[in-house]
Short mmCIF file of N, CA and C in Angstrom, two decimals:
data_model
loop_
_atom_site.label_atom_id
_atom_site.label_comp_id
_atom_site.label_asym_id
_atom_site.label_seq_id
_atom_site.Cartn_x
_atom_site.Cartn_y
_atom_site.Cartn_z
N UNK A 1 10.63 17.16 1.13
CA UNK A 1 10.29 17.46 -0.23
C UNK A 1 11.27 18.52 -0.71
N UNK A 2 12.08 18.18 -1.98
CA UNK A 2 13.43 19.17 -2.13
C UNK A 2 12.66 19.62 -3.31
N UNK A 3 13.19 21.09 -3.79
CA UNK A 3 13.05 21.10 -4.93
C UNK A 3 13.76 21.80 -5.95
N UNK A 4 14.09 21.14 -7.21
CA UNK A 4 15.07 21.69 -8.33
C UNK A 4 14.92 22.96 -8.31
N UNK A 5 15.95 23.74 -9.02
CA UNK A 5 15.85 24.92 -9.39
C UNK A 5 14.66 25.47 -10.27
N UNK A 6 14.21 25.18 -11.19
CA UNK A 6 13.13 24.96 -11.88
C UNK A 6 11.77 25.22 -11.30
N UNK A 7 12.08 24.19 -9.97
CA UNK A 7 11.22 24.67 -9.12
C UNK A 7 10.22 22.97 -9.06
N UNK A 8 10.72 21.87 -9.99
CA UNK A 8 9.78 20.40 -9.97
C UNK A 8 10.45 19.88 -8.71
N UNK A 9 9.30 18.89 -8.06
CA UNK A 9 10.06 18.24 -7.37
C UNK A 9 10.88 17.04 -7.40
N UNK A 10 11.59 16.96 -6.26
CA UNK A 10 12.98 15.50 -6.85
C UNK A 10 11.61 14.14 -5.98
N UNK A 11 12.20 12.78 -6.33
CA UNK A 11 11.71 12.03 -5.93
C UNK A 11 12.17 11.83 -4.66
N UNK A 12 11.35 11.05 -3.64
CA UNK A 12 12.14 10.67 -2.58
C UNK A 12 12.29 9.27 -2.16
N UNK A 13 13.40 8.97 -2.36
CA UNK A 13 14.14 8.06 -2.25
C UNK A 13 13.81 7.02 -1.44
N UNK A 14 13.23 7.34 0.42
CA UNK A 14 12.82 6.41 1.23
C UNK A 14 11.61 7.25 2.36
N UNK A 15 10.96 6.66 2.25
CA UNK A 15 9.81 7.05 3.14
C UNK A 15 9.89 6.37 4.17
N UNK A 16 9.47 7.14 5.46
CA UNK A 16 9.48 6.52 7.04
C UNK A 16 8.33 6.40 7.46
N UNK A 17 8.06 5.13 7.98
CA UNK A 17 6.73 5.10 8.87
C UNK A 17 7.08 4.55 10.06
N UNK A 18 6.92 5.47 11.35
CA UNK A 18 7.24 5.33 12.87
C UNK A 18 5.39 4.93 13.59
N UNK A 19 5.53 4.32 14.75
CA UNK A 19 5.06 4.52 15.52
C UNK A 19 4.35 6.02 15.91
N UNK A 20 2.95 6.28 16.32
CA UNK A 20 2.81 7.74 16.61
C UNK A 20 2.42 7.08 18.05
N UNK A 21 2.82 7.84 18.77
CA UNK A 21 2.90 7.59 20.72
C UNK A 21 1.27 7.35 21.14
N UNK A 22 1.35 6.80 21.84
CA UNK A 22 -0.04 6.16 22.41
C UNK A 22 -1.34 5.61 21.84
N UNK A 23 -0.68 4.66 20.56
CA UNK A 23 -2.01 4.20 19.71
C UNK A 23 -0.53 3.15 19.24
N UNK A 24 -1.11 1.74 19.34
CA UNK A 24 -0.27 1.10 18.40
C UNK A 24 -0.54 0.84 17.18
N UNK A 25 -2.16 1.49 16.31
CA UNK A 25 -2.19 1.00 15.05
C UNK A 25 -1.93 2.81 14.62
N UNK A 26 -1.70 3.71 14.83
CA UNK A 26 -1.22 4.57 14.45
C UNK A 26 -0.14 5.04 13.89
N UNK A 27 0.46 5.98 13.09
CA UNK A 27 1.60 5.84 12.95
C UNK A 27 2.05 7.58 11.93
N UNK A 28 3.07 7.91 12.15
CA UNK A 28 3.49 8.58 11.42
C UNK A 28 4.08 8.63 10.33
N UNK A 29 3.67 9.39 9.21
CA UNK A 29 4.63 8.67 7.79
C UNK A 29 5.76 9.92 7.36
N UNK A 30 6.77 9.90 7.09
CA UNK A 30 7.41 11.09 6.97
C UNK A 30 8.21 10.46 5.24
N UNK A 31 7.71 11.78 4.73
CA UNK A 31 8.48 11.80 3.16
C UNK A 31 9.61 13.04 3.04
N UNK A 32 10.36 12.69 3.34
CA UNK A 32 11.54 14.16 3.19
C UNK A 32 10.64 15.33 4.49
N UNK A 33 10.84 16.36 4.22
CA UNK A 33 10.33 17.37 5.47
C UNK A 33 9.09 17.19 5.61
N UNK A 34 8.15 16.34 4.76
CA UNK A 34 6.46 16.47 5.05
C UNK A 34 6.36 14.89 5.78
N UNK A 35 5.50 15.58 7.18
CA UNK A 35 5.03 14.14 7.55
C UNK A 35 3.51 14.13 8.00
N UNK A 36 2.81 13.47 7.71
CA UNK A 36 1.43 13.18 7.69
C UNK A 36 1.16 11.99 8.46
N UNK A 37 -0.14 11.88 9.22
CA UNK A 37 -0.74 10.92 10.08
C UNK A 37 -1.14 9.39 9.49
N UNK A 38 -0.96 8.59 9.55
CA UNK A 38 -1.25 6.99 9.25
C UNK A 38 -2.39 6.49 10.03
N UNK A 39 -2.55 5.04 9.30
CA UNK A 39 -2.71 4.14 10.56
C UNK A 39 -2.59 3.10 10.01
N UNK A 40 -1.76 1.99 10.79
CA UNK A 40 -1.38 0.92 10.50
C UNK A 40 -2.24 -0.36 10.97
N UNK A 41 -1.35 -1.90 11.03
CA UNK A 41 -2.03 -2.85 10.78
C UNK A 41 -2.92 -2.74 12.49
N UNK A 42 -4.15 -3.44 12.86
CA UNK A 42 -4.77 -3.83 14.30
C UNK A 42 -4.18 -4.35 15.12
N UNK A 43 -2.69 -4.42 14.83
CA UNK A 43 -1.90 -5.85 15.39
C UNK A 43 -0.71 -4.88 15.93
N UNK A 44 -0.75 -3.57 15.43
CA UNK A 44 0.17 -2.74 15.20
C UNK A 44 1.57 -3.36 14.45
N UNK A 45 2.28 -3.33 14.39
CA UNK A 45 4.22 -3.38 13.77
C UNK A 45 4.30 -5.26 14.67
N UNK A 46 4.76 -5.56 13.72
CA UNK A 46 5.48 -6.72 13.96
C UNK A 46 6.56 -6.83 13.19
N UNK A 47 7.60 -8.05 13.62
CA UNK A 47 8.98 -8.72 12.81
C UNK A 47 8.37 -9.75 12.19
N UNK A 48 7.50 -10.28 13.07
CA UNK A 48 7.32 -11.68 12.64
C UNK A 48 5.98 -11.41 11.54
N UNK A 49 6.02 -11.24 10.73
CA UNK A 49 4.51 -11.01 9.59
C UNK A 49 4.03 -12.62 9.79
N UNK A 50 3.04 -12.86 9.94
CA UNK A 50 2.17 -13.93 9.13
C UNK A 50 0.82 -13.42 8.59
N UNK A 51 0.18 -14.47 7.90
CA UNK A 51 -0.83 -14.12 7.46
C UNK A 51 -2.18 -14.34 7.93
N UNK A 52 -3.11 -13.19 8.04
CA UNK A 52 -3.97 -12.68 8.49
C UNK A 52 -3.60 -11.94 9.99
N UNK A 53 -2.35 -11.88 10.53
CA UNK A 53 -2.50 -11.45 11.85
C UNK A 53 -2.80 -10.01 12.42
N UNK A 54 -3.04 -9.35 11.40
CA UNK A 54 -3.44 -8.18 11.34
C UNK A 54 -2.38 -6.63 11.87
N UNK A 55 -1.18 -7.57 11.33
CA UNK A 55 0.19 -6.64 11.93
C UNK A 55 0.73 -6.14 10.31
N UNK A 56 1.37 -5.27 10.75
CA UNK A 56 2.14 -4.16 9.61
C UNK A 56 3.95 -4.61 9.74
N UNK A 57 4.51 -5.15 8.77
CA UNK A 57 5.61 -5.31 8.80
C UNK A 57 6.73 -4.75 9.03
N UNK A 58 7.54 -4.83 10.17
CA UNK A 58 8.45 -4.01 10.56
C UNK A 58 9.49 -4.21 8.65
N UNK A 59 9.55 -3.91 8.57
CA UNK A 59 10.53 -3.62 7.39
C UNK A 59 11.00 -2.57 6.49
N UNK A 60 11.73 -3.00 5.54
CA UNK A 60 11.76 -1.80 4.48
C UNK A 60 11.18 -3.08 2.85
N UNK A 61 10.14 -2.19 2.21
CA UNK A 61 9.78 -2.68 1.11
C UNK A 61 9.75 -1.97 0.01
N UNK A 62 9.86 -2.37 -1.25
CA UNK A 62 10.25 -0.96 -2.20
C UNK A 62 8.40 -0.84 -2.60
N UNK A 63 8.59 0.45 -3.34
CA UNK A 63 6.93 0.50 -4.37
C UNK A 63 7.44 -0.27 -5.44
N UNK A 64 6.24 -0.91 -5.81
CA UNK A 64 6.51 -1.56 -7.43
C UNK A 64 5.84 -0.88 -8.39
N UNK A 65 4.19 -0.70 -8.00
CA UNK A 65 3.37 0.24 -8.64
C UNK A 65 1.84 0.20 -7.73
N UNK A 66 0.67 0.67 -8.77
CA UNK A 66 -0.35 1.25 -7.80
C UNK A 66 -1.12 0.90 -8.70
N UNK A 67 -2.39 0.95 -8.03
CA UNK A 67 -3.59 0.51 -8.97
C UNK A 67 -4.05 2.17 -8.17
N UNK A 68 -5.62 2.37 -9.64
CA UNK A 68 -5.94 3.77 -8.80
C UNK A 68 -7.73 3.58 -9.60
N UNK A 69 -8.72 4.14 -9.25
CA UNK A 69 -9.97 3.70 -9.58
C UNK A 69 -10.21 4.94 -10.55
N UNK A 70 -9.87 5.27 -11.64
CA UNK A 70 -9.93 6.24 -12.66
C UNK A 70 -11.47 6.79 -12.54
N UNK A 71 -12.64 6.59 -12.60
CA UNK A 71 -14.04 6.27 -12.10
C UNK A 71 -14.35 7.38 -11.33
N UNK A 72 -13.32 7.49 -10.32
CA UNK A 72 -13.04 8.32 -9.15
C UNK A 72 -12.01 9.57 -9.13
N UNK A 73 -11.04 8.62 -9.74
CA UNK A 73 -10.25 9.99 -9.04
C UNK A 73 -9.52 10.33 -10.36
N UNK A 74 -8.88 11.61 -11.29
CA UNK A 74 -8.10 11.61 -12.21
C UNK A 74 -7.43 12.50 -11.91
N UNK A 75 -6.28 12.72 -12.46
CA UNK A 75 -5.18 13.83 -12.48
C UNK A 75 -3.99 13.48 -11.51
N UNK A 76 -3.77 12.16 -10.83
CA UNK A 76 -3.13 11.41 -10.45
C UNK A 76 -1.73 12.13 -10.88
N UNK A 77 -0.72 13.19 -9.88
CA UNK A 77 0.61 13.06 -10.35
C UNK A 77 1.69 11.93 -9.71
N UNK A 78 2.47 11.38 -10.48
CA UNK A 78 3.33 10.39 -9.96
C UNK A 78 3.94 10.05 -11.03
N UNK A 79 5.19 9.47 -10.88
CA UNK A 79 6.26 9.38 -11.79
C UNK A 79 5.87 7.56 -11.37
N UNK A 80 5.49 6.90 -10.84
CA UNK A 80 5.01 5.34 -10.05
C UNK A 80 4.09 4.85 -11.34
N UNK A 81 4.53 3.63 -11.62
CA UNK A 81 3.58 3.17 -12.67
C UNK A 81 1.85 3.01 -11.89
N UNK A 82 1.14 3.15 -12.59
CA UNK A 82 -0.21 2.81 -12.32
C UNK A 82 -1.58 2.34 -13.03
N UNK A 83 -2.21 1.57 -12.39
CA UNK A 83 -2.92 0.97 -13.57
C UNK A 83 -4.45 1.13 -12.77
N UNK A 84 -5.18 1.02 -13.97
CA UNK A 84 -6.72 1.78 -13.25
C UNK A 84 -7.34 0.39 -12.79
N UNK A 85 -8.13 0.12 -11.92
CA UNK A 85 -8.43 -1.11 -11.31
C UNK A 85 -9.70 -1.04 -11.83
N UNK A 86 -10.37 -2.73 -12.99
CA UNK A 86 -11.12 -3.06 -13.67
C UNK A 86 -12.13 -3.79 -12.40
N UNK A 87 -13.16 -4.07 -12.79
CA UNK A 87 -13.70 -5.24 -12.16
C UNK A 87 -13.68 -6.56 -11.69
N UNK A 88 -12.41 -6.64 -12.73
CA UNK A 88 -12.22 -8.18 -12.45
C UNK A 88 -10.59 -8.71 -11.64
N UNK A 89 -10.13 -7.60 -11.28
CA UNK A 89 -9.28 -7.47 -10.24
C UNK A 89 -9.23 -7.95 -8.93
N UNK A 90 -8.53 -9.07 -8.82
CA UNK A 90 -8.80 -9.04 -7.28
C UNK A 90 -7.21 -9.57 -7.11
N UNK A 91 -6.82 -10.01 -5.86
CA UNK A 91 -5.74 -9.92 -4.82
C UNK A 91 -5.51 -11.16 -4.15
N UNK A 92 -5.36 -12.58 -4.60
CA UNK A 92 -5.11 -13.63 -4.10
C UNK A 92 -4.23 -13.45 -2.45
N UNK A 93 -5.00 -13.62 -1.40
CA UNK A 93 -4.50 -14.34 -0.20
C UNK A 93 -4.47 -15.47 0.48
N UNK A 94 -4.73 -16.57 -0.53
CA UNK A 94 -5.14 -18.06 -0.05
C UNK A 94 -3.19 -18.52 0.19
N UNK A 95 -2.45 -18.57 0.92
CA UNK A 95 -1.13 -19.47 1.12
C UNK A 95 -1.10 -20.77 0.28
N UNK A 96 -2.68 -21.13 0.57
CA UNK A 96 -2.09 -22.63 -0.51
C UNK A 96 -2.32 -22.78 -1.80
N UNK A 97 -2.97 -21.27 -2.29
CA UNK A 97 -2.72 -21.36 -3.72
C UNK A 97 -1.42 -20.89 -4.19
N UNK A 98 -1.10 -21.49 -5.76
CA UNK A 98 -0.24 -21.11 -6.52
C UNK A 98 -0.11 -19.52 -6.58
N UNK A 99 -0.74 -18.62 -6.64
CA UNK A 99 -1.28 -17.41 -7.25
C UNK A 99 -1.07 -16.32 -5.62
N UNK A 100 -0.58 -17.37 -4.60
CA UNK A 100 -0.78 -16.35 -3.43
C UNK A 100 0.15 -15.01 -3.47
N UNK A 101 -0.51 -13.76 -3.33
CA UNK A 101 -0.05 -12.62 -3.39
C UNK A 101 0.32 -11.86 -4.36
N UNK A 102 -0.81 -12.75 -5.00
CA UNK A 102 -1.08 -12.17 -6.58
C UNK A 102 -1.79 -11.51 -7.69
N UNK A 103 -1.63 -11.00 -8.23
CA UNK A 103 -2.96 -9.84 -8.82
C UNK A 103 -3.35 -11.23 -9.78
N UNK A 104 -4.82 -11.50 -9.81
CA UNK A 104 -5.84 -12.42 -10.18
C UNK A 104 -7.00 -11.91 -11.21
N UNK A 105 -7.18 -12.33 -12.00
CA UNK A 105 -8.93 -12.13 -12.44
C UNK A 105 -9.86 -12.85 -12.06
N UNK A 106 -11.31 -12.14 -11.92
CA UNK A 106 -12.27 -12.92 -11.50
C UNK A 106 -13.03 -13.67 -12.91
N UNK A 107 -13.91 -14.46 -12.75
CA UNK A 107 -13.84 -15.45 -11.47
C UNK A 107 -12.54 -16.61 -10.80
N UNK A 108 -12.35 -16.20 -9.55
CA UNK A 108 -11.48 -17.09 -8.79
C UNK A 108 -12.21 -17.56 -7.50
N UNK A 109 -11.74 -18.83 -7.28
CA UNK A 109 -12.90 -19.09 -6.09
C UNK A 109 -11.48 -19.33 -4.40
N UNK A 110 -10.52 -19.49 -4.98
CA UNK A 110 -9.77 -19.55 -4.00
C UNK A 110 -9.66 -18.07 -2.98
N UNK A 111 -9.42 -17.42 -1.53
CA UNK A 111 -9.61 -16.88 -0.83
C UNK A 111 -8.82 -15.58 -1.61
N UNK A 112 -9.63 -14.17 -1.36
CA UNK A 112 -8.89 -13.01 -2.34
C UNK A 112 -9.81 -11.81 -1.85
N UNK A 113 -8.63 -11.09 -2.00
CA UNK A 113 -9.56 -8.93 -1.86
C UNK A 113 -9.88 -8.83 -3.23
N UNK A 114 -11.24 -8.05 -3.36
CA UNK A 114 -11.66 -7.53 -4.22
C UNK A 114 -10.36 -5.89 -4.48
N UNK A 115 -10.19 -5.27 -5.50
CA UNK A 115 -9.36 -4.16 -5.91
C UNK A 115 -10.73 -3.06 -6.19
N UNK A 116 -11.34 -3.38 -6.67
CA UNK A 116 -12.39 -2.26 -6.78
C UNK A 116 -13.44 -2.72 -5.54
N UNK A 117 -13.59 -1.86 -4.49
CA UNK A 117 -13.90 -1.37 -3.27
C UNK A 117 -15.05 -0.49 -3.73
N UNK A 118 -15.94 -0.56 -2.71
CA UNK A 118 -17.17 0.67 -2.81
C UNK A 118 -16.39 1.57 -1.55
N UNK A 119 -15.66 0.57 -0.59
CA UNK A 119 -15.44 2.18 0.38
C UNK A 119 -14.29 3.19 -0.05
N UNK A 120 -14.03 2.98 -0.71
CA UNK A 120 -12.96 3.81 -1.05
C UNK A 120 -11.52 4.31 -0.97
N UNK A 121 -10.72 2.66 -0.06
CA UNK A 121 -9.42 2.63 0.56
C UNK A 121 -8.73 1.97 -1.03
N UNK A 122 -8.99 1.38 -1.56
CA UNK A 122 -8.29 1.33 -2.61
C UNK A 122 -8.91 2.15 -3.79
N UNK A 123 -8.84 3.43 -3.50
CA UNK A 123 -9.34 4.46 -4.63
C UNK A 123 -7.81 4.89 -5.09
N UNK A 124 -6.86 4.84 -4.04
CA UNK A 124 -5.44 5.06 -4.59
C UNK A 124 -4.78 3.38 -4.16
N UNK A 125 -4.18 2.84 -4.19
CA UNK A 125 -3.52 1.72 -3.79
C UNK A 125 -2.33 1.20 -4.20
N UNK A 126 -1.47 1.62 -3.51
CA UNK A 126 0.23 1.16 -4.30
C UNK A 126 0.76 -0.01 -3.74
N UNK A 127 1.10 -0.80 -4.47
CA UNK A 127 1.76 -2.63 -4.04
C UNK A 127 3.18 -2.36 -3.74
N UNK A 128 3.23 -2.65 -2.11
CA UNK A 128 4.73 -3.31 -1.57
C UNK A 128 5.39 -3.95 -2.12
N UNK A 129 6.56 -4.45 -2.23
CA UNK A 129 7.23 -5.53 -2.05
C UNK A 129 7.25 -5.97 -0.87
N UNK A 130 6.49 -6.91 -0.46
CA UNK A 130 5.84 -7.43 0.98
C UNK A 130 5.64 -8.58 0.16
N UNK A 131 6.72 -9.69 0.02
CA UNK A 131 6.28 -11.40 -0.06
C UNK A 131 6.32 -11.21 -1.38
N UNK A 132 6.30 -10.25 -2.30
CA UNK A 132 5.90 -10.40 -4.03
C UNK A 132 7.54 -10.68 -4.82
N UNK A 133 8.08 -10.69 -4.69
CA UNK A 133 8.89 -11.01 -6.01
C UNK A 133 9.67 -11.78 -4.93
N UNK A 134 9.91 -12.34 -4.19
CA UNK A 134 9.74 -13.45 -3.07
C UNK A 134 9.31 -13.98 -2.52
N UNK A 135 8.27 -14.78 -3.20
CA UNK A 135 7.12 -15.50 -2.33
C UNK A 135 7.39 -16.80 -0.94
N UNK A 136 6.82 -16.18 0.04
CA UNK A 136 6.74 -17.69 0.91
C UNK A 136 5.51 -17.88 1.24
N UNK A 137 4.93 -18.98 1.65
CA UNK A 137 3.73 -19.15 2.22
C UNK A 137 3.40 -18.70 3.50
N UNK A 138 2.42 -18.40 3.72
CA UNK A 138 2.15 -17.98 4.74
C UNK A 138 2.59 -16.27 5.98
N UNK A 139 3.63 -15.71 4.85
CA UNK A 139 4.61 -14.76 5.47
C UNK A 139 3.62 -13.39 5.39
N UNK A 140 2.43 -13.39 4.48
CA UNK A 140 1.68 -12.27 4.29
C UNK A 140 1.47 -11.87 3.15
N UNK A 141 0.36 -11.20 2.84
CA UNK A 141 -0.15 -10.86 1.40
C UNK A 141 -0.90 -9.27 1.15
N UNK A 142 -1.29 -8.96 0.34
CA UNK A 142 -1.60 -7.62 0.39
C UNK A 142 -0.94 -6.72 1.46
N UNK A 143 0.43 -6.51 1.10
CA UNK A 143 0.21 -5.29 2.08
C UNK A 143 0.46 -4.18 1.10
N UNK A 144 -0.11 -3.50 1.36
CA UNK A 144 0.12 -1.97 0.68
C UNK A 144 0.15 -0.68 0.88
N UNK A 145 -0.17 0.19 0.59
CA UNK A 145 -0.13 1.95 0.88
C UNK A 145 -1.02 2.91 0.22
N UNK A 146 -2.29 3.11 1.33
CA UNK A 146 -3.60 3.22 0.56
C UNK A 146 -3.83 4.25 1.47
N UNK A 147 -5.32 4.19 1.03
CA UNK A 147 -5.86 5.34 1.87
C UNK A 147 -6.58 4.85 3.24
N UNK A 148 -7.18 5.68 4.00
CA UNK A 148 -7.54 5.82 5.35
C UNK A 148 -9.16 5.89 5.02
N UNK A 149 -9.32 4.80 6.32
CA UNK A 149 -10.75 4.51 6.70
C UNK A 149 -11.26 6.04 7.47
N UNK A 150 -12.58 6.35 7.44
CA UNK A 150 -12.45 7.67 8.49
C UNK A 150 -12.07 7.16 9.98
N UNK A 151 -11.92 8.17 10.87
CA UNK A 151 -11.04 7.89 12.26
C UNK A 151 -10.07 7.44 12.19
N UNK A 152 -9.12 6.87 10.91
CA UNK A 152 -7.97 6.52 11.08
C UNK A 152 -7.98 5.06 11.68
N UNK A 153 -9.49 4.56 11.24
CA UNK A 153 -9.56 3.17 11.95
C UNK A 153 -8.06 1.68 11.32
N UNK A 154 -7.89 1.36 11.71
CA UNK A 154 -6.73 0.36 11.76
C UNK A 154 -7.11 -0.20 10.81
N UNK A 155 -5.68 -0.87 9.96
CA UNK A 155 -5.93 -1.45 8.74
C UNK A 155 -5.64 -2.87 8.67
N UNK A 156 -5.59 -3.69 7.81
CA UNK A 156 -5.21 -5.42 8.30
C UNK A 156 -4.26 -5.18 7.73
N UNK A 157 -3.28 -4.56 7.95
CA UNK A 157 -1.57 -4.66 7.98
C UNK A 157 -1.12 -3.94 7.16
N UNK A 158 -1.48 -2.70 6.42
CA UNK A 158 -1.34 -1.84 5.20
C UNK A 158 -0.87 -0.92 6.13
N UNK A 159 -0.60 0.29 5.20
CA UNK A 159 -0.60 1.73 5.71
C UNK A 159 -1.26 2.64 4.57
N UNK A 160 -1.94 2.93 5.65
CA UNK A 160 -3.13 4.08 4.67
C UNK A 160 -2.88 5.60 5.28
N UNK A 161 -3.16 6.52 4.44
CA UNK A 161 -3.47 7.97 4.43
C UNK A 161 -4.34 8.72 3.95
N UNK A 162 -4.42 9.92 4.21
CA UNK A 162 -6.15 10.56 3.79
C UNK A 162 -5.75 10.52 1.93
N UNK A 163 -7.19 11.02 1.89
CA UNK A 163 -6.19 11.30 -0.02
C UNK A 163 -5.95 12.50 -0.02
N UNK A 164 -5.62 13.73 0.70
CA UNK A 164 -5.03 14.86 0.50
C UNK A 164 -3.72 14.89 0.75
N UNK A 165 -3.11 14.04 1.48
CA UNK A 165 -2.09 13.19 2.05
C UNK A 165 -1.35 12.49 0.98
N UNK A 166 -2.44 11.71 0.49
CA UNK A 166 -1.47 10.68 -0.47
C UNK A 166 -1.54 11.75 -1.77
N UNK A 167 -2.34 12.63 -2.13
CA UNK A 167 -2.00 13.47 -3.17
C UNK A 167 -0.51 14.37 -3.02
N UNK A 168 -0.65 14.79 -1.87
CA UNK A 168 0.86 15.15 -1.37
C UNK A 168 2.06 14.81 -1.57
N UNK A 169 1.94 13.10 -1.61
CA UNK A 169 2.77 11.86 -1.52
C UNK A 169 3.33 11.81 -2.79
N UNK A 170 1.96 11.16 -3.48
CA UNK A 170 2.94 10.58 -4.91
C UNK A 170 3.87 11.62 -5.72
N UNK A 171 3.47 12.69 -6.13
CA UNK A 171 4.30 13.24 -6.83
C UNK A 171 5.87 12.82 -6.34
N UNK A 172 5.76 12.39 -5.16
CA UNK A 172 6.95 12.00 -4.98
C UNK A 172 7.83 10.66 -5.08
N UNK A 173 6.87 10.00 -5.22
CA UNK A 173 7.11 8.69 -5.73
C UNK A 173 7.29 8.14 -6.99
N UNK A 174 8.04 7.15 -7.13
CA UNK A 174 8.81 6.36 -8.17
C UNK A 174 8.77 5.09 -7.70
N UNK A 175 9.08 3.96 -8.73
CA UNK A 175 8.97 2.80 -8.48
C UNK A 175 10.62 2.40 -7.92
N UNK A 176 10.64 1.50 -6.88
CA UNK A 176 11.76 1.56 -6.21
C UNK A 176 12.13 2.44 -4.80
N UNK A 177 10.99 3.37 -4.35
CA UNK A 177 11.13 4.31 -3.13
C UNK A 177 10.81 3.26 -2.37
N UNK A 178 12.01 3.13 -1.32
CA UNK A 178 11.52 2.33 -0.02
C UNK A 178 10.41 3.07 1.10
N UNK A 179 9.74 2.09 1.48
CA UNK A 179 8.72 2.26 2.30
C UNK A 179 10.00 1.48 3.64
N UNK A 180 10.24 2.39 4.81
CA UNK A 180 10.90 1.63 6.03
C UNK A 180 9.77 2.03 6.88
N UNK A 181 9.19 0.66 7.38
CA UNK A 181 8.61 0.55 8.83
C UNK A 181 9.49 0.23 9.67
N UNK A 182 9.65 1.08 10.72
CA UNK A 182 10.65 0.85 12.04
C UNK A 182 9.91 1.12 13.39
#
C-alpha cells in the first residue's frame, strides 16, 4: 500500500494469492506490503478449472466490478465500479445455457447462485474475469473475491476475506487490478 504525498492512496496494480503452508484451501492474499489470510476453492488451486470441481484457478484474472448489499453495508471506499445487489440477481452456472456465467434476473429456472445471500459472503462480492468476457463451456463460473465463511471454511473456487480485510482491500482497487493465483 504506497502512498502519495498528499497522503491518498495509489491503486494496486496486481494482487497475489499464494498457497498458505499446510491447508490446501487456504491461502494468503498480498496487496502491495499488506497481506491478509484467505481461503480458497475445497479443491484447493488447480490449472485445469472445470465446473463445479470445487478448485480456485491457478491464474491471473482482472476485477471487472463488484456487487455489494447496500442493506448492509455503506461507505464502501473503492475507485471499482459497484452495483448494490437487488433481489432479482442471480449468477447463471448451467454450461448449457446461453447465459452461462452470467449476471441473470429472476425468475430463471436454468441452474444459478442467488447474489443476495442471507449468510453474508456476498455482502461484498467482486467479479473475476474467470470465463466472462471469454466464455467456454464448462471451464467455470462464478468465481470471485468475497468474503469469508467463519473458520475460513473453503469456498467452491472463489477467494474470500474477512470484511475488515476486504475493507482494507478495496480502497485499493480499480477495475483492471489483476488478481494472480500462483
Amino acid at each position: 500500500m504506497q502512498k502519495t504525498r498528499a497522503g491518498a492512496r495509489r491503486s494496486a496494480s496486481t494482487i497475489v494469492v499464494r498457497a498458505a503452508p499446510g491447508r490446501k484451501t487456504r491461502a494468503l492474499v498480498q496487496v502491495g506490503g499488506l497481506t491478509v489470510p484467505a481461503a480458497i476453492g475445497r479443491s484447493g488451486r488447480s490449472i485445469l478449472k472445470r465446473e463445479g470441481d470445487g478448485a480456485t484457478p491457478i491464474a491471473e484474472m482482472k476485477l471487472l466490478y463488484g456487487f455489494t448489499r447496500g442493506d448492509r453495508l455503506r461507505s464502501l471506499k473503492t475507485a471499482l465500479p459497484m452495483r448494490r445487489i437487488r433481489e432479482d440477481m442471480l449468477w447463471c452456472d448451467e454450461p448449457g445455457d446461453p447465459n452461462y456465467n452470467r449476471l441473470v434476473k429472476a425468475p430463471f429456472q436454468p441452474s444459478h447462485e442467488e447474489l443476495l445471500r442471507g449468510d453474508g459472503l456476498y455482502d461484498v462480492c467482486l467479479v473475476l474475469d474467470w470465463n466472462v468476457r471469454s466464455r467456454r463451456r464448462h471451464r467455470g463460473s462464478a468465481i470471485f473475491f468475497h468474503l469469508i465463511r467463519p473458520g475460513y471454511e473453503p469456498t467452491a473456487g472463489c477467494v474470500a476475506v474477512s470484511l475488515p480485510d476486504m475493507r482494507r482491500i478495496l480502497p485499493l482497487l480499480r477495475k483492471g487490478t489483476a488478481i494472480r493465483v500462483v
